[in-house]
PDB file of C-alpha atoms in Angstrom:
ATOM      1  CA  MET A   1    -101.768  51.739 -97.602  1.00 51.00           C
ATOM      2  CA  ALA A   2    -100.728  54.931 -95.860  1.00 56.00           C
ATOM      3  CA  GLN A   3     -97.416  55.353 -94.120  1.00 62.00           C
ATOM      4  CA  CYS A   4     -97.398  55.870 -90.354  1.00 61.00           C
ATOM      5  CA  SER A   5     -97.122  59.538 -89.434  1.00 50.00           C
ATOM      6  CA  ALA A   6     -94.630  59.008 -86.627  1.00 47.00           C
ATOM      7  CA  PRO A   7     -92.211  56.168 -87.438  1.00 50.00           C
ATOM      8  CA  VAL A   8     -90.093  54.887 -84.574  1.00 52.00           C
ATOM      9  CA  GLU A   9     -86.577  56.296 -84.487  1.00 50.00           C
ATOM     10  CA  GLY A  10     -84.028  53.777 -85.679  1.00 54.00           C
ATOM     11  CA  ILE A  11     -86.487  51.014 -86.476  1.00 63.00           C
ATOM     12  CA  VAL A  12     -88.112  52.649 -89.485  1.00 59.00           C
ATOM     13  CA  GLY A  13     -87.446  56.325 -88.869  1.00 64.00           C
ATOM     14  CA  SER A  14     -84.318  58.425 -89.164  1.00 72.00           C
ATOM     15  CA  TYR A  15     -81.921  59.256 -86.366  1.00 76.00           C
ATOM     16  CA  THR A  16     -83.327  62.390 -84.725  1.00 74.00           C
ATOM     17  CA  GLY A  17     -80.647  63.021 -82.112  1.00 73.00           C
ATOM     18  CA  ASN A  18     -77.889  65.609 -82.272  1.00 80.00           C
ATOM     19  CA  SER A  19     -74.898  63.451 -81.380  1.00 84.00           C
ATOM     20  CA  PHE A  20     -72.182  64.145 -83.928  1.00 88.00           C
ATOM     21  CA  ALA A  21     -70.215  61.199 -82.516  1.00 90.00           C
ATOM     22  CA  LEU A  22     -73.053  58.772 -83.248  1.00 89.00           C
ATOM     23  CA  GLN A  23     -73.561  60.236 -86.710  1.00 91.00           C
ATOM     24  CA  GLY A  24     -69.857  59.837 -87.414  1.00 93.00           C
ATOM     25  CA  PHE A  25     -69.990  56.285 -86.033  1.00 93.00           C
ATOM     26  CA  ILE A  26     -72.861  55.384 -88.383  1.00 93.00           C
ATOM     27  CA  VAL A  27     -71.275  56.891 -91.496  1.00 95.00           C
ATOM     28  CA  SER A  28     -67.782  55.535 -90.769  1.00 95.00           C
ATOM     29  CA  LEU A  29     -68.710  51.924 -90.061  1.00 95.00           C
ATOM     30  CA  LEU A  30     -71.274  51.630 -92.826  1.00 96.00           C
ATOM     31  CA  GLY A  31     -68.859  53.279 -95.262  1.00 96.00           C
ATOM     32  CA  ILE A  32     -66.148  50.808 -94.251  1.00 96.00           C
ATOM     33  CA  ALA A  33     -68.643  47.947 -94.654  1.00 95.00           C
ATOM     34  CA  ILE A  34     -69.462  49.004 -98.221  1.00 96.00           C
ATOM     35  CA  TYR A  35     -65.805  49.513 -99.152  1.00 95.00           C
ATOM     36  CA  SER A  36     -64.762  46.197 -97.576  1.00 94.00           C
ATOM     37  CA  SER A  37     -67.550  44.377 -99.407  1.00 95.00           C
ATOM     38  CA  LEU A  38     -66.433  45.809-102.746  1.00 95.00           C
ATOM     39  CA  GLU A  39     -62.863  44.821-101.906  1.00 93.00           C
ATOM     40  CA  LEU A  40     -64.052  41.347-100.944  1.00 92.00           C
ATOM     41  CA  ILE A  41     -65.821  40.925-104.284  1.00 93.00           C
ATOM     42  CA  VAL A  42     -62.546  41.693-106.071  1.00 92.00           C
ATOM     43  CA  LEU A  43     -60.698  39.260-103.785  1.00 89.00           C
ATOM     44  CA  VAL A  44     -63.187  36.486-104.441  1.00 89.00           C
ATOM     45  CA  PHE A  45     -62.761  36.777-108.214  1.00 90.00           C
ATOM     46  CA  SER A  46     -58.971  36.950-107.902  1.00 87.00           C
ATOM     47  CA  ILE A  47     -58.534  34.104-105.399  1.00 83.00           C
ATOM     48  CA  PHE A  48     -60.891  31.519-106.891  1.00 83.00           C
ATOM     49  CA  HIS A  49     -59.679  29.787-110.033  1.00 83.00           C
ATOM     50  CA  THR A  50     -63.144  28.503-110.947  1.00 85.00           C
ATOM     51  CA  TYR A  51     -66.258  30.583-110.382  1.00 88.00           C
ATOM     52  CA  SER A  52     -68.471  27.832-109.046  1.00 87.00           C
ATOM     53  CA  GLY A  53     -69.352  25.999-105.858  1.00 88.00           C
ATOM     54  CA  LEU A  54     -71.306  26.914-102.741  1.00 91.00           C
ATOM     55  CA  TYR A  55     -68.336  28.570-101.043  1.00 88.00           C
ATOM     56  CA  PHE A  56     -67.706  30.910-103.978  1.00 90.00           C
ATOM     57  CA  TRP A  57     -71.345  31.871-104.499  1.00 93.00           C
ATOM     58  CA  SER A  58     -72.189  32.254-100.811  1.00 93.00           C
ATOM     59  CA  LEU A  59     -69.230  34.602-100.302  1.00 92.00           C
ATOM     60  CA  LEU A  60     -70.043  36.624-103.416  1.00 93.00           C
ATOM     61  CA  ILE A  61     -73.797  36.913-102.853  1.00 95.00           C
ATOM     62  CA  THR A  62     -73.439  37.710 -99.149  1.00 95.00           C
ATOM     63  CA  ALA A  63     -71.134  40.628 -99.940  1.00 94.00           C
ATOM     64  CA  LEU A  64     -72.861  41.889-103.114  1.00 95.00           C
ATOM     65  CA  LEU A  65     -76.556  41.360-102.318  1.00 96.00           C
ATOM     66  CA  GLY A  66     -76.405  41.210 -98.540  1.00 95.00           C
ATOM     67  CA  ILE A  67     -73.972  43.607 -96.901  1.00 96.00           C
ATOM     68  CA  ILE A  68     -73.960  46.385 -99.519  1.00 96.00           C
ATOM     69  CA  PRO A  69     -77.785  46.792 -99.734  1.00 96.00           C
ATOM     70  CA  ASP A  70     -78.081  46.543 -95.945  1.00 96.00           C
ATOM     71  CA  ALA A  71     -75.447  49.231 -95.387  1.00 96.00           C
ATOM     72  CA  LEU A  72     -76.966  51.512 -98.050  1.00 96.00           C
ATOM     73  CA  GLY A  73     -80.427  51.018 -96.586  1.00 94.00           C
ATOM     74  CA  LEU A  74     -79.271  51.942 -93.091  1.00 94.00           C
ATOM     75  CA  LEU A  75     -77.514  55.068 -94.371  1.00 93.00           C
ATOM     76  CA  LEU A  76     -80.603  56.177 -96.304  1.00 93.00           C
ATOM     77  CA  LYS A  77     -82.864  55.446 -93.343  1.00 91.00           C
ATOM     78  CA  TYR A  78     -80.886  56.989 -90.501  1.00 90.00           C
ATOM     79  CA  PHE A  79     -80.211  60.210 -92.420  1.00 91.00           C
ATOM     80  CA  GLN A  80     -83.613  60.336 -94.143  1.00 87.00           C
ATOM     81  CA  LEU A  81     -82.164  60.465 -97.643  1.00 90.00           C
ATOM     82  CA  ALA A  82     -84.957  58.596 -99.442  1.00 89.00           C
ATOM     83  CA  PRO A  83     -88.627  57.607 -99.081  1.00 88.00           C
ATOM     84  CA  ILE A  84     -88.890  55.132 -96.213  1.00 86.00           C
ATOM     85  CA  TRP A  85     -89.895  52.150 -98.389  1.00 88.00           C
ATOM     86  CA  ILE A  86     -86.521  52.256-100.180  1.00 92.00           C
ATOM     87  CA  PRO A  87     -84.246  51.910 -97.106  1.00 92.00           C
ATOM     88  CA  VAL A  88     -86.644  49.437 -95.465  1.00 91.00           C
ATOM     89  CA  THR A  89     -86.570  47.253 -98.573  1.00 93.00           C
ATOM     90  CA  LEU A  90     -82.785  47.489 -98.949  1.00 95.00           C
ATOM     91  CA  SER A  91     -81.967  46.853 -95.294  1.00 93.00           C
ATOM     92  CA  THR A  92     -84.541  44.078 -94.830  1.00 93.00           C
ATOM     93  CA  ALA A  93     -83.565  42.191 -97.991  1.00 94.00           C
ATOM     94  CA  GLY A  94     -79.877  42.802 -97.288  1.00 95.00           C
ATOM     95  CA  TRP A  95     -80.171  41.487 -93.731  1.00 93.00           C
ATOM     96  CA  CYS A  96     -81.954  38.302 -94.842  1.00 94.00           C
ATOM     97  CA  ILE A  97     -79.354  37.540 -97.509  1.00 96.00           C
ATOM     98  CA  MET A  98     -76.468  38.572 -95.266  1.00 94.00           C
ATOM     99  CA  VAL A  99     -77.298  36.373 -92.281  1.00 94.00           C
ATOM    100  CA  THR A 100     -78.277  33.281 -94.277  1.00 95.00           C
ATOM    101  CA  GLY A 101     -75.372  33.789 -96.666  1.00 94.00           C
ATOM    102  CA  GLN A 102     -72.889  33.947 -93.778  1.00 91.00           C
ATOM    103  CA  SER A 103     -74.239  30.674 -92.378  1.00 93.00           C
ATOM    104  CA  LEU A 104     -73.923  29.063 -95.815  1.00 94.00           C
ATOM    105  CA  VAL A 105     -70.322  30.274 -95.988  1.00 90.00           C
ATOM    106  CA  LEU A 106     -69.650  28.561 -92.641  1.00 88.00           C
ATOM    107  CA  TYR A 107     -71.437  25.419 -93.819  1.00 91.00           C
ATOM    108  CA  SER A 108     -69.702  25.268 -97.211  1.00 88.00           C
ATOM    109  CA  ARG A 109     -66.252  24.688 -95.708  1.00 81.00           C
ATOM    110  CA  LEU A 110     -67.438  22.518 -92.811  1.00 85.00           C
ATOM    111  CA  HIS A 111     -66.972  19.312 -94.833  1.00 82.00           C
ATOM    112  CA  LEU A 112     -63.212  19.885 -94.786  1.00 77.00           C
ATOM    113  CA  VAL A 113     -63.116  18.926 -91.114  1.00 78.00           C
ATOM    114  CA  GLN A 114     -66.448  17.114 -90.648  1.00 83.00           C
ATOM    115  CA  GLN A 115     -67.064  13.984 -92.732  1.00 82.00           C
ATOM    116  CA  ASN A 116     -70.286  12.853 -91.039  1.00 88.00           C
ATOM    117  CA  LYS A 117     -73.042  13.339 -93.627  1.00 91.00           C
ATOM    118  CA  ARG A 118     -75.770  13.339 -90.975  1.00 93.00           C
ATOM    119  CA  VAL A 119     -74.175  16.301 -89.255  1.00 93.00           C
ATOM    120  CA  LEU A 120     -73.762  18.138 -92.550  1.00 94.00           C
ATOM    121  CA  ARG A 121     -77.395  17.488 -93.509  1.00 95.00           C
ATOM    122  CA  PHE A 122     -78.541  18.668 -90.085  1.00 95.00           C
ATOM    123  CA  VAL A 123     -76.607  21.932 -90.412  1.00 95.00           C
ATOM    124  CA  PHE A 124     -77.906  22.605 -93.926  1.00 96.00           C
ATOM    125  CA  GLY A 125     -81.482  21.808 -92.896  1.00 96.00           C
ATOM    126  CA  MET A 126     -81.176  24.102 -89.879  1.00 96.00           C
ATOM    127  CA  ILE A 127     -80.032  27.000 -92.077  1.00 96.00           C
ATOM    128  CA  ILE A 128     -82.941  26.595 -94.510  1.00 96.00           C
ATOM    129  CA  PHE A 129     -85.504  26.088 -91.726  1.00 97.00           C
ATOM    130  CA  ASP A 130     -84.376  29.162 -89.788  1.00 95.00           C
ATOM    131  CA  ALA A 131     -84.306  31.298 -92.936  1.00 95.00           C
ATOM    132  CA  ILE A 132     -87.935  30.461 -93.718  1.00 95.00           C
ATOM    133  CA  VAL A 133     -89.424  30.394 -90.221  1.00 95.00           C
ATOM    134  CA  PHE A 134     -87.663  33.411 -88.728  1.00 94.00           C
ATOM    135  CA  GLN A 135     -87.008  35.750 -91.645  1.00 94.00           C
ATOM    136  CA  ILE A 136     -90.481  35.812 -93.197  1.00 94.00           C
ATOM    137  CA  PRO A 137     -92.069  37.229 -89.983  1.00 92.00           C
ATOM    138  CA  GLN A 138     -89.199  39.736 -89.795  1.00 90.00           C
ATOM    139  CA  ILE A 139     -89.968  40.944 -93.321  1.00 92.00           C
ATOM    140  CA  ILE A 140     -93.669  41.287 -92.479  1.00 91.00           C
ATOM    141  CA  ALA A 141     -92.845  43.164 -89.259  1.00 88.00           C
ATOM    142  CA  SER A 142     -90.462  45.541 -91.070  1.00 88.00           C
ATOM    143  CA  TYR A 143     -93.184  46.677 -93.461  1.00 88.00           C
ATOM    144  CA  GLY A 144     -95.979  46.399 -90.899  1.00 87.00           C
ATOM    145  CA  VAL A 145     -94.338  48.842 -88.510  1.00 85.00           C
ATOM    146  CA  VAL A 146     -94.243  51.380 -91.371  1.00 83.00           C
ATOM    147  CA  TYR A 147     -97.639  50.899 -92.976  1.00 80.00           C
ATOM    148  CA  ALA A 148     -99.880  49.163 -90.401  1.00 77.00           C
ATOM    149  CA  CYS A 149     -99.732  51.432 -87.364  1.00 69.00           C
ATOM    150  CA  ASP A 150    -103.137  50.375 -86.044  1.00 65.00           C
ATOM    151  CA  LEU A 151    -102.004  46.750 -85.725  1.00 72.00           C
ATOM    152  CA  ASP A 152     -99.223  47.612 -83.253  1.00 76.00           C
ATOM    153  CA  PHE A 153     -96.452  46.056 -85.333  1.00 81.00           C
ATOM    154  CA  GLY A 154     -93.913  48.116 -83.382  1.00 79.00           C
ATOM    155  CA  ARG A 155     -94.257  45.901 -80.308  1.00 83.00           C
ATOM    156  CA  PHE A 156     -94.105  42.748 -82.416  1.00 86.00           C
ATOM    157  CA  PHE A 157     -91.024  44.073 -84.253  1.00 86.00           C
ATOM    158  CA  ASN A 158     -89.188  44.717 -80.981  1.00 84.00           C
ATOM    159  CA  VAL A 159     -89.910  41.208 -79.718  1.00 88.00           C
ATOM    160  CA  TRP A 160     -89.251  39.400 -82.992  1.00 90.00           C
ATOM    161  CA  GLU A 161     -86.014  41.317 -83.583  1.00 88.00           C
ATOM    162  CA  LYS A 162     -84.626  39.806 -80.389  1.00 90.00           C
ATOM    163  CA  VAL A 163     -85.999  36.356 -81.196  1.00 93.00           C
ATOM    164  CA  GLN A 164     -84.572  36.103 -84.697  1.00 92.00           C
ATOM    165  CA  LEU A 165     -81.232  37.660 -83.765  1.00 91.00           C
ATOM    166  CA  THR A 166     -80.903  35.112 -80.940  1.00 92.00           C
ATOM    167  CA  VAL A 167     -81.826  32.232 -83.253  1.00 94.00           C
ATOM    168  CA  PHE A 168     -79.244  33.207 -85.857  1.00 93.00           C
ATOM    169  CA  PHE A 169     -76.689  33.755 -83.092  1.00 91.00           C
ATOM    170  CA  VAL A 170     -77.291  30.185 -81.875  1.00 93.00           C
ATOM    171  CA  GLN A 171     -77.136  28.929 -85.463  1.00 93.00           C
ATOM    172  CA  GLU A 172     -73.699  30.430 -86.067  1.00 89.00           C
ATOM    173  CA  ILE A 173     -72.539  29.231 -82.645  1.00 89.00           C
ATOM    174  CA  ILE A 174     -73.556  25.666 -83.525  1.00 92.00           C
ATOM    175  CA  ILE A 175     -71.747  25.729 -86.874  1.00 90.00           C
ATOM    176  CA  SER A 176     -68.629  27.378 -85.435  1.00 86.00           C
ATOM    177  CA  SER A 177     -68.627  24.993 -82.455  1.00 87.00           C
ATOM    178  CA  ILE A 178     -68.764  21.955 -84.754  1.00 89.00           C
ATOM    179  CA  PHE A 179     -65.855  23.409 -86.686  1.00 84.00           C
ATOM    180  CA  ILE A 180     -63.845  24.121 -83.530  1.00 82.00           C
ATOM    181  CA  VAL A 181     -64.461  20.655 -82.047  1.00 85.00           C
ATOM    182  CA  GLN A 182     -63.476  18.907 -85.270  1.00 84.00           C
ATOM    183  CA  THR A 183     -60.440  21.139 -85.627  1.00 76.00           C
ATOM    184  CA  VAL A 184     -59.269  20.200 -82.133  1.00 77.00           C
ATOM    185  CA  LYS A 185     -59.774  16.510 -82.954  1.00 80.00           C
ATOM    186  CA  LEU A 186     -57.702  16.902 -86.111  1.00 74.00           C
ATOM    187  CA  LEU A 187     -55.005  18.672 -84.166  1.00 70.00           C
ATOM    188  CA  ARG A 188     -54.825  15.780 -81.711  1.00 72.00           C
ATOM    189  CA  SER A 189     -54.870  13.228 -84.541  1.00 71.00           C
ATOM    190  CA  TYR A 190     -51.707  14.629 -86.088  1.00 63.00           C
ATOM    191  CA  PRO A 191     -49.155  14.821 -83.259  1.00 59.00           C
ATOM    192  CA  THR A 192     -46.279  14.630 -85.727  1.00 56.00           C
ATOM    193  CA  ARG A 193     -47.459  17.568 -87.806  1.00 56.00           C
ATOM    194  CA  SER A 194     -44.996  20.388 -88.320  1.00 63.00           C
ATOM    195  CA  LYS A 195     -45.027  23.448 -86.109  1.00 69.00           C
ATOM    196  CA  ARG A 196     -46.309  25.495 -89.057  1.00 65.00           C
ATOM    197  CA  LYS A 197     -49.388  23.335 -89.464  1.00 65.00           C
ATOM    198  CA  THR A 198     -49.987  23.326 -85.727  1.00 70.00           C
ATOM    199  CA  ASN A 199     -49.931  27.130 -85.824  1.00 74.00           C
ATOM    200  CA  ILE A 200     -52.439  27.057 -88.681  1.00 70.00           C
ATOM    201  CA  MET A 201     -54.882  25.072 -86.565  1.00 71.00           C
ATOM    202  CA  TYR A 202     -54.535  27.481 -83.647  1.00 76.00           C
ATOM    203  CA  GLN A 203     -55.140  30.381 -86.042  1.00 76.00           C
ATOM    204  CA  LEU A 204     -58.340  28.686 -87.235  1.00 75.00           C
ATOM    205  CA  LEU A 205     -59.497  28.304 -83.655  1.00 77.00           C
ATOM    206  CA  ALA A 206     -58.742  31.976 -82.968  1.00 81.00           C
ATOM    207  CA  ILE A 207     -60.661  33.119 -86.062  1.00 80.00           C
ATOM    208  CA  ASN A 208     -63.765  31.103 -85.179  1.00 78.00           C
ATOM    209  CA  SER A 209     -63.565  32.266 -81.564  1.00 83.00           C
ATOM    210  CA  ALA A 210     -63.447  35.886 -82.787  1.00 86.00           C
ATOM    211  CA  ILE A 211     -66.596  35.290 -84.861  1.00 84.00           C
ATOM    212  CA  ILE A 212     -68.384  33.965 -81.770  1.00 86.00           C
ATOM    213  CA  LEU A 213     -67.310  36.986 -79.688  1.00 89.00           C
ATOM    214  CA  MET A 214     -68.684  39.375 -82.324  1.00 90.00           C
ATOM    215  CA  ASP A 215     -72.024  37.570 -82.238  1.00 88.00           C
ATOM    216  CA  ILE A 216     -72.137  37.756 -78.430  1.00 91.00           C
ATOM    217  CA  SER A 217     -71.532  41.514 -78.483  1.00 92.00           C
ATOM    218  CA  LEU A 218     -74.448  41.992 -80.901  1.00 90.00           C
ATOM    219  CA  ILE A 219     -76.777  40.015 -78.645  1.00 91.00           C
ATOM    220  CA  VAL A 220     -75.750  42.109 -75.641  1.00 91.00           C
ATOM    221  CA  MET A 221     -76.417  45.390 -77.463  1.00 90.00           C
ATOM    222  CA  GLU A 222     -79.774  44.133 -78.726  1.00 85.00           C
ATOM    223  CA  PHE A 223     -81.010  43.352 -75.224  1.00 88.00           C
ATOM    224  CA  LEU A 224     -79.617  46.649 -73.916  1.00 88.00           C
ATOM    225  CA  GLY A 225     -81.859  48.444 -76.414  1.00 83.00           C
ATOM    226  CA  LEU A 226     -79.015  49.989 -78.429  1.00 86.00           C
ATOM    227  CA  PHE A 227     -80.819  49.381 -81.714  1.00 85.00           C
ATOM    228  CA  ILE A 228     -79.004  51.832 -84.000  1.00 88.00           C
ATOM    229  CA  ILE A 229     -75.534  50.912 -82.724  1.00 90.00           C
ATOM    230  CA  GLN A 230     -76.380  47.219 -82.932  1.00 90.00           C
ATOM    231  CA  THR A 231     -77.603  47.375 -86.543  1.00 91.00           C
ATOM    232  CA  VAL A 232     -74.592  49.379 -87.695  1.00 93.00           C
ATOM    233  CA  LEU A 233     -72.108  47.118 -85.914  1.00 93.00           C
ATOM    234  CA  LYS A 234     -73.942  44.051 -87.185  1.00 92.00           C
ATOM    235  CA  THR A 235     -73.399  45.094 -90.804  1.00 94.00           C
ATOM    236  CA  PHE A 236     -69.774  46.007 -90.119  1.00 95.00           C
ATOM    237  CA  PHE A 237     -69.114  42.726 -88.268  1.00 93.00           C
ATOM    238  CA  TYR A 238     -70.418  40.690 -91.183  1.00 93.00           C
ATOM    239  CA  THR A 239     -67.806  42.247 -93.472  1.00 93.00           C
ATOM    240  CA  VAL A 240     -65.154  41.322 -90.917  1.00 92.00           C
ATOM    241  CA  LYS A 241     -66.525  37.774 -90.754  1.00 88.00           C
ATOM    242  CA  LEU A 242     -66.297  37.377 -94.513  1.00 89.00           C
ATOM    243  CA  LYS A 243     -62.734  38.685 -94.543  1.00 87.00           C
ATOM    244  CA  LEU A 244     -61.884  36.163 -91.832  1.00 84.00           C
ATOM    245  CA  GLU A 245     -63.481  33.452 -93.969  1.00 78.00           C
ATOM    246  CA  ILE A 246     -60.953  34.136 -96.707  1.00 79.00           C
ATOM    247  CA  ALA A 247     -58.232  33.578 -94.113  1.00 75.00           C
ATOM    248  CA  VAL A 248     -59.956  30.394 -92.903  1.00 70.00           C
ATOM    249  CA  LEU A 249     -60.098  28.988 -96.426  1.00 69.00           C
ATOM    250  CA  SER A 250     -56.410  29.454 -97.217  1.00 67.00           C
ATOM    251  CA  ARG A 251     -55.260  28.085 -93.857  1.00 67.00           C
ATOM    252  CA  LEU A 252     -57.690  25.187 -93.820  1.00 65.00           C
ATOM    253  CA  VAL A 253     -56.751  24.012 -97.301  1.00 64.00           C
ATOM    254  CA  SER A 254     -53.063  24.225 -96.297  1.00 62.00           C
ATOM    255  CA  PHE A 255     -53.724  21.929 -93.360  1.00 61.00           C
ATOM    256  CA  VAL A 256     -55.940  19.290 -94.911  1.00 58.00           C
ATOM    257  CA  GLN A 257     -53.950  18.813 -98.122  1.00 57.00           C
ATOM    258  CA  TYR A 258     -52.757  15.246 -98.214  1.00 43.00           C
ATOM    259  CA  ASP A 259     -49.141  14.240 -98.675  1.00 41.00           C
ATOM    260  CA  PHE A 260     -49.010  10.643 -99.864  1.00 33.00           C
ATOM    261  CA  HIS A 261     -45.347  10.322 -98.933  1.00 35.00           C
ATOM    262  CA  GLN A 262     -45.623  11.596 -95.361  1.00 44.00           C
ATOM    263  CA  ASP A 263     -49.109  10.711 -94.116  1.00 45.00           C
ATOM    264  CA  SER A 264     -50.874   7.356 -94.136  1.00 40.00           C
ATOM    265  CA  SER A 265     -54.214   8.578 -92.744  1.00 40.00           C
ATOM    266  CA  GLY A 266     -57.445   8.425 -94.713  1.00 39.00           C
ATOM    267  CA  PHE A 267     -58.255  12.114 -94.448  1.00 36.00           C
ATOM    268  CA  SER A 268     -57.160  13.265 -97.874  1.00 38.00           C
ATOM    269  CA  ARG A 269     -59.909  15.105 -99.674  1.00 40.00           C
ATOM    270  CA  THR A 270     -60.123  18.866 -99.718  1.00 38.00           C
ATOM    271  CA  LYS A 271     -62.920  19.262-102.222  1.00 40.00           C
TER     272      LYS A 271
END
C-alpha cells in the first residue's frame, strides 16, 4: 500500500516549522526522557532484591519498551530521520506499552492500601478492557493516516486521539483517587503514628496529586490542538511519573510495615 504524499505535520509527518525554540524543546525533553528511562532501569535492578512481581516488571517494561521506543519514534518522526513506518511503529507501540504499563504500576501497589478484592479486580479489569478497546483503534488509525489517505483516517485519528487520551486520563484518575482516599483513611486510622510517618502519608498524597496535575495539563494541550507539544510532554511526564513511583514505593512500604510491639491493628501485610 502506498504512503500518503502529504502526511499531516506532527501526526505522521515531520515538524516543518522554523522555530528553533520548539526544536530545542523537542530534543531536550525527549533526550531527558530517554536518559531518565535508562537511569530508571538501573535503579529498578539495584533497588529490587528479587526480579519478579507485577510491580517490578511493569516498571521495567514501561521504561524499556514503552518510554524509550516512544521517545525515539517521536525524534525520528519530527526530524524526518527515518522512513515514516519506523517512527510510527516505535511511537505507536511505545505509547500503548507506556500508558498501560503506567496504569499497571499504579495498580500493582494499590493492594498496600486497598484490601477490597472487588475493587482490585475492577481496577485490573478496567486496565485490560481499556487497553484492548481503545488502543487497537489507535494503532489502526496511526497506520491508516499514513497509508490509507482515501479513507480519511486523518479526521478519525484527530477524534480518536482525544477520546483515548481522555479515557486513559480518567483511568489514572480513578486509580490515583482510590489510592488517595485509602491513604487518607489510613492516616485517620493511626492518630498515634509518629510525625515521620504522618509526613510520609502527606508526601504520598502530594506525589499522587502531582501525577493528576500532569494528566490534566496533557488533556488541556490536546484539546487546544498543541499536538507536538502534547506528545513530547506526554513522554517526558511518564518518565517523571515512574520516578515518582519509586518514591511512592519506598515511602509506602515504610508506612505499612507492621510493628507487633507497637500496633495492634490487623493491617500488617506489605506483600
